[in-house]
Short mmCIF file of C-alpha atoms in Angstrom, two decimals:
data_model
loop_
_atom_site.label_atom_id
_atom_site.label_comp_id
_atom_site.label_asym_id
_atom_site.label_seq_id
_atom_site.Cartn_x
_atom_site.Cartn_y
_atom_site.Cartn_z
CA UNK A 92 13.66 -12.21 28.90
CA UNK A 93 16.43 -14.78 28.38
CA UNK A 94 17.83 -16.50 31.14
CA UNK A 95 21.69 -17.01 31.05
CA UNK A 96 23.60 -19.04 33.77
CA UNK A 97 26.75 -19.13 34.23
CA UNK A 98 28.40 -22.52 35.88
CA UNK A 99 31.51 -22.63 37.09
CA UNK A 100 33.55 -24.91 39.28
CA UNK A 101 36.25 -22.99 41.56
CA UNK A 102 35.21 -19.79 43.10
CA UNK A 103 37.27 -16.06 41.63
CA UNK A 104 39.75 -15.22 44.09
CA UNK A 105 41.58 -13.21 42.47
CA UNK A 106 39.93 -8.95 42.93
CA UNK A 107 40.61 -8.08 40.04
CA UNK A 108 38.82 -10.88 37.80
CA UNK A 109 36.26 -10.69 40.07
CA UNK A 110 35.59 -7.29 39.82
CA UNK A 111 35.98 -7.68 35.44
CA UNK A 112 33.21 -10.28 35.63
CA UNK A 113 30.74 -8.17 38.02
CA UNK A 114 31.30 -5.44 35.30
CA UNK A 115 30.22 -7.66 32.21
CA UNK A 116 27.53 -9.47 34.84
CA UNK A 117 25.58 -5.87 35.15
CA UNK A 118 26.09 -4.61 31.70
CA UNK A 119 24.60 -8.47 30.50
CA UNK A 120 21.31 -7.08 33.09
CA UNK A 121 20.19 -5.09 30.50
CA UNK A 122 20.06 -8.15 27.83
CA UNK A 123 18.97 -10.73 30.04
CA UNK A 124 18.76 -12.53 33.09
CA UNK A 125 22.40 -13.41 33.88
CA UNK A 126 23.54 -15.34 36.95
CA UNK A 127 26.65 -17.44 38.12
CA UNK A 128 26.63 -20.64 40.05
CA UNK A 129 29.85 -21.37 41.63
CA UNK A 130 30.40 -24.90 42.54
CA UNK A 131 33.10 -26.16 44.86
CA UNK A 132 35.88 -28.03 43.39
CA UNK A 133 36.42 -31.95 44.26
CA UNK A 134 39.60 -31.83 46.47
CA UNK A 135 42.05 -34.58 45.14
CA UNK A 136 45.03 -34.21 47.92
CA UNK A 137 47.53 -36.30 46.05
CA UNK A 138 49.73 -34.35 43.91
CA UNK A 139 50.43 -36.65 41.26
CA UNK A 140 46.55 -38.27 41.31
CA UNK A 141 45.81 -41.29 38.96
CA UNK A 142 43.34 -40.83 36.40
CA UNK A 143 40.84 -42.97 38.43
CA UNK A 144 40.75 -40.37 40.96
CA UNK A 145 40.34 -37.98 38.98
CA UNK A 146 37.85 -39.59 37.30
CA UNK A 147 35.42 -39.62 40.40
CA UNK A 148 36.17 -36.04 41.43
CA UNK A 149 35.28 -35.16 37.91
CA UNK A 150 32.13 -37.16 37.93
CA UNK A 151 30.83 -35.72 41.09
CA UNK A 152 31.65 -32.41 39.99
CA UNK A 153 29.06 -33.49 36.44
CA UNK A 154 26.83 -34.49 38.82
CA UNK A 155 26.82 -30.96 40.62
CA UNK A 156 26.77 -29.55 37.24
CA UNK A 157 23.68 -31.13 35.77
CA UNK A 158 21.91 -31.28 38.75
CA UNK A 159 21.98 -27.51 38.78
CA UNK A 160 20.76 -26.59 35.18
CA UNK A 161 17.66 -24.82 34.47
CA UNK A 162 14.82 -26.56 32.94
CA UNK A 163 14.81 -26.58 29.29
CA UNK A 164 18.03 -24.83 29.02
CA UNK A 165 20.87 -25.41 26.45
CA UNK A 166 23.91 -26.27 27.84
CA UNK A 167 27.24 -25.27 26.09
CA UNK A 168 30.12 -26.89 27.63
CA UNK A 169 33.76 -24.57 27.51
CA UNK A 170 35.85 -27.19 26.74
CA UNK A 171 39.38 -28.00 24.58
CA UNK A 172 37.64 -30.41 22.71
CA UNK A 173 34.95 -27.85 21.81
CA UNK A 174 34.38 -25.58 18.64
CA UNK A 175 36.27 -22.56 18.11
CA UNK A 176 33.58 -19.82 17.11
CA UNK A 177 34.04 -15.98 16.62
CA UNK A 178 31.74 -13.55 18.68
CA UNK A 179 30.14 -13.41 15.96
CA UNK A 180 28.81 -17.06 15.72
CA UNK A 181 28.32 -16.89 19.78
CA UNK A 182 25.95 -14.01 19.17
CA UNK A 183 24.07 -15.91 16.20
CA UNK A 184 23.80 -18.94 18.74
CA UNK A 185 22.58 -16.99 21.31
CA UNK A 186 20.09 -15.22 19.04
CA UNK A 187 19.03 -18.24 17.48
CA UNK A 188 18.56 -19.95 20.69
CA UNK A 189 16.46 -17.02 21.82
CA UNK A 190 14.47 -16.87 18.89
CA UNK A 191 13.64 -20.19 18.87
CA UNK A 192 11.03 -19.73 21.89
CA UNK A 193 13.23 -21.83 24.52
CA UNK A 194 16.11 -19.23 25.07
CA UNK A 195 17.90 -20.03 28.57
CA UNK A 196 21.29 -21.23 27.98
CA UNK A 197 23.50 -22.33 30.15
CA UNK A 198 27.42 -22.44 30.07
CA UNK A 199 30.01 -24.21 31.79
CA UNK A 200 33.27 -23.74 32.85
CA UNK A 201 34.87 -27.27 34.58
CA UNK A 202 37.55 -27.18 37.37
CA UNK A 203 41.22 -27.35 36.74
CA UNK A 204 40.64 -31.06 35.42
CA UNK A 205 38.07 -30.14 32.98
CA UNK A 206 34.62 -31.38 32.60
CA UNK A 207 33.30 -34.79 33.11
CA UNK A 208 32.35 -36.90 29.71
CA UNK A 209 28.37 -36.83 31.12
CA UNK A 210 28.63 -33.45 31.08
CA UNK A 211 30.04 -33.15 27.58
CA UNK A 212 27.88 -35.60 26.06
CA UNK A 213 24.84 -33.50 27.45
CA UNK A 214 25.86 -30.05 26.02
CA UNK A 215 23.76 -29.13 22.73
CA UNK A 216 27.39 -26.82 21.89
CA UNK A 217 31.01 -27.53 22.96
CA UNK A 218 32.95 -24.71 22.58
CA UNK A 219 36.79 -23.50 22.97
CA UNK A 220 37.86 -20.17 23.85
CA UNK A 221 41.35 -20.80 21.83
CA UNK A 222 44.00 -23.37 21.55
CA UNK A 223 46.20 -21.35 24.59
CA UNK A 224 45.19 -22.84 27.96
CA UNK A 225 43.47 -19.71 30.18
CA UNK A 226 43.59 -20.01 33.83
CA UNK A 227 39.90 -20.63 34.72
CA UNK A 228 39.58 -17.27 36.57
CA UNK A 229 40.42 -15.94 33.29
CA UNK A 230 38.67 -18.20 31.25
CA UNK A 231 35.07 -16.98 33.05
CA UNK A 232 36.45 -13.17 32.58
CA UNK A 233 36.98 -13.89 28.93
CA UNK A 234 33.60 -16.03 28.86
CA UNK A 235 31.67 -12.76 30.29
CA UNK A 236 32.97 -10.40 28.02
CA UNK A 237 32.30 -12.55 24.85
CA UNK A 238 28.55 -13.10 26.41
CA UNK A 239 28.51 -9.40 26.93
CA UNK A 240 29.80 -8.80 23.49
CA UNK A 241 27.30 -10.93 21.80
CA UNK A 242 24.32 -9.46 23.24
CA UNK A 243 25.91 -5.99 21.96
CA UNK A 244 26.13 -7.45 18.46
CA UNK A 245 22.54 -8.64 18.44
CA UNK A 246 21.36 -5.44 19.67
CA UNK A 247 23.32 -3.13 17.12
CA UNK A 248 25.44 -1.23 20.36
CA UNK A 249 28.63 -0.35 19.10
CA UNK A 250 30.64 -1.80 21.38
CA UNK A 251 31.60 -5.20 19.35
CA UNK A 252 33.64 -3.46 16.20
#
């Protein structure tokens, strides 16, 4: 079965995104193996940082990041920079990736500051969900859905229309 990881920096504290992504998270069950790493975000206590500082919280949080992907898996990095693809494509991705005999996949979501270059320069996809900025609560409801979705596409279910 594929193995699908979700990484995301920040914890949900909000109930009711939590409770949208625990939804998607056992529907995905039945597709694959689906689990989220939450990874603390760097604390930067000034509230107007420089870029150097947030540099370094950045590259400890890549650090965090890499150091916590499966073996062999492809990483696809959510970032603005990254590719804007329909469910669609995601699915084909996905399936392609699966068919392709080393399936796991793993995507990230960055903290509030986004993603360290090391971290983008690693992914094998960079992706956007949309030119609007999303909260990044939101961003791993959305992210869950559209996983969701995919796997429902690849399997003929009807819920993708």
């Amino acid at each position: 079965m594929q193995k699908i990881d979700l990484i995301c920096i920040g914890k949900l504290n909000a109930s009711y995104f939590a409770a949208g992504v625990a939804e998607y998270q056992k529907r995905l069950g039945a597709f694959c193996e689906f689990r989220i790493i939450e990874l603390p975000e760097e604390a930067i206590s000034e509230k107007n940082a420089s870029q150097a500082v947030i540099d370094k919280a950045l590259e400890k949080e890549g650090r965090a990041i890499l150091a916590n992907l499966r073996k062999g898996a492809a990483l696809v990095a959510l970032c603005v920079e990254g590719k804007l693809i329909s469910s669609e494509e995601l699915a084909a991705a996905i399936a392609d990736r699966a068919m392709s005999g080393a399936g796991d996949m793993t995507f990230v979501i960055g903290s509030s500051h986004g993603l360290a270059p090391m971290v983008k320069q690693a992914a094998a996809m960079k992706i956007s969900l949309g030119r609007i900025t999303l909260p990044h609560q939101l961003a791993r409801l959305v992210l869950t859905e559209q996983l969701y979705r995919a796997f429902a596409i690849n399997n003929h279910i009807k819920y993708h229309k």
